[in-house]
Short mmCIF file of C-alpha atoms in Angstrom, two decimals:
data_model
loop_
_atom_site.label_atom_id
_atom_site.label_comp_id
_atom_site.label_asym_id
_atom_site.label_seq_id
_atom_site.Cartn_x
_atom_site.Cartn_y
_atom_site.Cartn_z
CA MET B 1 -35.91 49.69 -47.82
CA ARG B 2 -34.94 49.37 -44.08
CA THR B 3 -38.39 48.96 -43.09
CA PHE B 4 -39.08 45.90 -45.59
CA LEU B 5 -35.85 44.38 -44.61
CA PHE B 6 -36.86 44.53 -40.50
CA ILE B 7 -40.07 43.14 -41.52
CA PHE B 8 -38.40 40.14 -43.56
CA LEU B 9 -36.02 39.56 -40.59
CA LEU B 10 -39.11 39.23 -37.66
CA LEU B 11 -39.74 36.28 -35.44
CA VAL B 12 -43.25 34.96 -35.10
CA THR B 13 -45.22 32.18 -34.56
CA SER B 14 -45.53 29.35 -37.41
CA GLN B 15 -48.23 29.34 -39.83
CA SER B 16 -50.04 26.03 -41.73
CA TRP B 17 -49.08 25.24 -45.12
CA ALA B 18 -50.51 23.57 -48.03
CA ASN B 19 -49.19 22.25 -51.64
CA LEU B 20 -49.89 23.71 -55.11
CA GLY B 21 -48.57 22.24 -58.29
CA PHE B 22 -47.74 23.89 -61.64
CA THR B 23 -47.15 22.79 -64.92
CA THR B 24 -44.42 24.76 -67.18
CA ARG B 25 -45.24 24.97 -70.86
CA ALA B 26 -42.46 22.62 -71.16
CA GLY B 27 -44.45 19.97 -69.27
CA ASP B 28 -42.36 20.24 -66.05
CA GLU B 29 -44.27 19.54 -62.56
CA ILE B 30 -42.94 21.96 -60.11
CA ASN B 31 -43.93 21.64 -56.47
CA ILE B 32 -44.79 24.89 -54.34
CA VAL B 33 -45.36 24.72 -50.89
CA VAL B 34 -47.35 27.91 -49.87
CA HIS B 35 -47.32 29.37 -46.99
CA ALA B 36 -50.43 31.85 -47.71
CA ALA B 37 -50.86 35.24 -46.27
CA GLN B 38 -53.37 38.26 -46.83
CA GLY B 39 -50.41 40.94 -47.29
CA GLU B 40 -49.42 42.59 -50.97
CA TYR B 41 -45.93 40.93 -51.02
CA LEU B 42 -45.06 37.42 -52.21
CA PHE B 43 -41.94 35.82 -51.58
CA ILE B 44 -40.56 33.06 -54.12
CA TRP B 45 -38.30 30.97 -52.02
CA LEU B 46 -35.65 29.03 -53.57
CA PRO B 47 -32.65 27.13 -52.02
CA SER B 48 -29.11 27.12 -52.29
CA GLU B 49 -26.76 24.32 -53.33
CA ALA B 50 -26.88 22.99 -49.88
CA GLY B 51 -30.62 21.92 -50.48
CA PRO B 52 -33.85 23.22 -48.52
CA GLN B 53 -33.22 23.93 -44.89
CA ASN B 54 -35.47 23.92 -41.47
CA SER B 55 -34.73 27.19 -40.89
CA GLU B 56 -35.86 28.72 -44.16
CA LYS B 57 -39.53 26.48 -43.71
CA THR B 58 -39.43 28.31 -40.13
CA THR B 59 -38.67 31.61 -41.43
CA ALA B 60 -41.61 31.13 -44.49
CA GLN B 61 -44.01 30.50 -41.39
CA GLN B 62 -42.97 33.25 -39.23
CA LEU B 63 -43.26 35.42 -42.40
CA SER B 64 -46.68 34.50 -43.49
CA ARG B 65 -47.85 35.28 -39.83
CA LYS B 66 -46.61 39.32 -40.88
CA GLY B 67 -48.95 39.23 -43.78
CA ILE B 68 -46.18 38.25 -46.36
CA GLU B 69 -47.14 35.06 -48.32
CA VAL B 70 -44.32 32.38 -49.17
CA TRP B 71 -44.22 30.24 -52.16
CA GLN B 72 -41.60 27.70 -51.15
CA ILE B 73 -39.57 25.80 -54.44
CA ASN B 74 -36.91 22.97 -54.73
CA LEU B 75 -36.39 23.51 -58.26
CA LEU B 76 -33.26 20.88 -57.91
CA GLU B 77 -35.50 17.95 -56.77
CA ASP B 78 -38.35 19.15 -59.31
CA PHE B 79 -35.78 18.62 -62.18
CA PHE B 80 -34.18 15.51 -60.44
CA LEU B 81 -30.67 17.01 -59.75
CA PRO B 82 -27.75 16.52 -57.56
CA ILE B 83 -27.81 18.94 -54.44
CA VAL B 84 -24.67 20.49 -55.76
CA ALA B 85 -23.31 24.32 -56.94
CA SER B 86 -23.31 23.29 -60.32
CA SER B 87 -26.91 22.17 -60.84
CA LEU B 88 -28.28 25.46 -59.80
CA ASP B 89 -26.63 26.76 -62.89
CA ARG B 90 -28.51 23.83 -65.02
CA LEU B 91 -31.97 25.29 -64.08
CA PRO B 92 -33.80 26.72 -66.75
CA ASP B 93 -34.34 30.41 -67.32
CA GLU B 94 -37.88 29.54 -68.81
CA THR B 95 -39.14 27.77 -65.42
CA VAL B 96 -38.15 30.80 -62.92
CA SER B 97 -39.75 33.32 -65.58
CA GLU B 98 -43.12 31.21 -65.77
CA LEU B 99 -43.02 30.81 -62.00
CA ILE B 100 -43.04 34.91 -61.74
CA ASP B 101 -45.79 34.91 -64.25
CA PHE B 102 -48.17 32.66 -62.67
CA ALA B 103 -47.08 33.84 -58.96
CA SER B 104 -48.46 37.26 -60.05
CA LYS B 105 -51.36 36.12 -62.40
CA GLN B 106 -52.47 33.79 -59.31
CA THR B 107 -52.38 36.37 -56.46
CA GLY B 108 -51.95 39.71 -57.63
CA LYS B 109 -49.13 40.44 -55.01
CA ASN B 110 -46.03 42.33 -55.77
CA VAL B 111 -43.42 39.07 -56.29
CA TYR B 112 -39.62 39.42 -54.49
CA LEU B 113 -37.25 36.21 -55.47
CA VAL B 114 -35.43 35.06 -52.21
CA THR B 115 -32.39 32.39 -52.26
CA SER B 116 -29.07 32.40 -51.04
CA GLY B 117 -25.64 31.26 -52.27
CA ARG B 118 -25.89 29.89 -55.69
CA GLY B 119 -29.35 30.06 -56.09
CA ALA B 120 -28.90 33.84 -57.04
CA ILE B 121 -27.89 32.86 -60.48
CA PRO B 122 -30.92 31.54 -62.03
CA PHE B 123 -32.70 33.82 -60.03
CA LEU B 124 -31.25 36.60 -62.06
CA ARG B 125 -31.26 34.65 -65.18
CA GLY B 126 -35.20 34.31 -64.76
CA SER B 127 -35.71 37.58 -64.05
CA ARG B 128 -33.70 39.00 -66.90
CA ARG B 129 -36.01 36.64 -69.17
CA TRP B 130 -39.22 37.53 -67.69
CA GLN B 131 -38.32 41.50 -68.05
CA LEU B 132 -37.40 40.95 -71.50
CA GLN B 133 -40.69 39.41 -72.00
CA HIS B 134 -42.45 42.20 -69.77
CA PRO B 135 -40.99 44.95 -70.10
CA ASP B 136 -43.87 47.29 -68.62
CA SER B 137 -45.12 44.83 -65.82
CA PRO B 138 -44.31 45.99 -62.25
CA ALA B 139 -44.85 42.46 -61.02
CA LEU B 140 -41.78 41.93 -60.16
CA ALA B 141 -40.79 43.98 -57.20
CA GLY B 142 -37.01 43.08 -56.69
CA THR B 143 -35.14 40.00 -55.15
CA ILE B 144 -33.59 39.44 -52.10
CA LEU B 145 -30.26 37.78 -51.74
CA LEU B 146 -28.83 35.64 -48.37
CA SER B 147 -25.06 35.83 -49.14
CA PRO B 148 -25.12 35.29 -52.62
CA LYS B 149 -22.44 33.68 -54.94
CA PHE B 150 -21.91 35.70 -58.12
CA PHE B 151 -18.50 34.23 -59.28
CA VAL B 152 -17.68 31.44 -62.22
CA GLU B 153 -16.30 29.43 -59.26
CA THR B 154 -14.49 30.10 -55.87
CA PRO B 155 -11.13 31.40 -56.84
CA ASP B 156 -7.88 30.29 -55.43
CA PRO B 157 -5.83 32.87 -53.02
CA GLY B 158 -4.74 35.88 -55.11
CA VAL B 159 -6.64 34.98 -58.24
CA GLN B 160 -8.79 37.26 -59.83
CA ALA B 161 -12.39 36.30 -59.57
CA GLN B 162 -14.97 36.02 -62.70
CA LEU B 163 -18.52 37.13 -62.14
CA MET B 164 -21.15 35.43 -64.36
CA PRO B 165 -22.33 37.21 -67.17
CA ILE B 166 -25.86 37.71 -66.02
CA VAL B 167 -24.43 40.13 -62.81
CA THR B 168 -23.65 42.92 -65.11
CA THR B 169 -27.10 42.64 -67.07
CA THR B 170 -29.27 42.54 -64.13
CA ASN B 171 -31.49 45.48 -63.27
CA LEU B 172 -33.58 44.91 -60.45
CA PRO B 173 -33.76 46.41 -56.76
CA ILE B 174 -31.61 43.81 -55.02
CA PHE B 175 -31.77 43.72 -51.41
CA ILE B 176 -28.30 41.59 -50.06
CA ILE B 177 -27.91 40.56 -46.64
CA GLN B 178 -24.34 39.47 -45.73
CA PRO B 179 -22.65 38.44 -42.75
CA GLU B 180 -19.44 40.27 -42.22
CA LYS B 181 -17.45 37.46 -41.20
CA SER B 182 -18.38 36.01 -44.79
CA PRO B 183 -15.34 35.67 -47.20
CA TRP B 184 -17.92 36.93 -50.00
CA TYR B 185 -18.40 40.40 -47.75
CA TRP B 186 -14.90 41.25 -48.76
CA LYS B 187 -16.16 40.67 -52.53
CA LEU B 188 -19.36 42.85 -52.09
CA ASP B 189 -16.71 46.01 -53.81
CA LYS B 190 -16.81 44.13 -56.99
CA THR B 191 -20.01 42.40 -56.54
CA ILE B 192 -22.31 45.61 -55.90
CA PRO B 193 -20.78 47.74 -58.79
CA ALA B 194 -21.31 44.87 -61.33
CA LEU B 195 -24.69 44.88 -60.33
CA GLN B 196 -25.04 48.49 -60.78
CA GLN B 197 -23.67 48.52 -63.80
CA GLY B 198 -26.69 46.64 -65.34
CA GLY B 199 -28.98 49.54 -63.50
CA SER B 200 -29.70 47.74 -60.21
CA ASP B 201 -30.74 49.58 -57.26
CA VAL B 202 -28.59 47.86 -54.33
#
């Protein structure tokens, strides 16, 4: 696990990218920015409620130089949703599940889902749907969450926070990268046991 995270955080030179189109069974058109690589890992990267960041593209290019293929998706744009936290809750589980299936069949690689903030919720929901449909497949290797937000809403001081229901039913290898000075760092004592409750290795 430590070696995997070390590779994830390395900085190297940039790499070119290409666009790949994908149509869901519901007829939705999904644009995928592919940073190709020859290694065995594939990251599907979804932006947070802040929208796409230049640093994400730079990191994706760097990762591809280290042999990790990265597919960047902007589902808020594909579904014509505003860049706000509540829009991520509206993304269809089916779309994430179909993307996992498509990526696995297209590349044969171990798929990891990468996101930050509120992007954790649609990825966990879509992962759960995919697992129920493919109970014996090892294609989905896990998810990497950067400062994830698992709560229904940001609680007021002194008010008990309520976790999204998907948290306690998730069963995945989960890597959490959480800055110590973030307010969400102090919620890990609640979120990690909740994730483990569903069987996740965090």
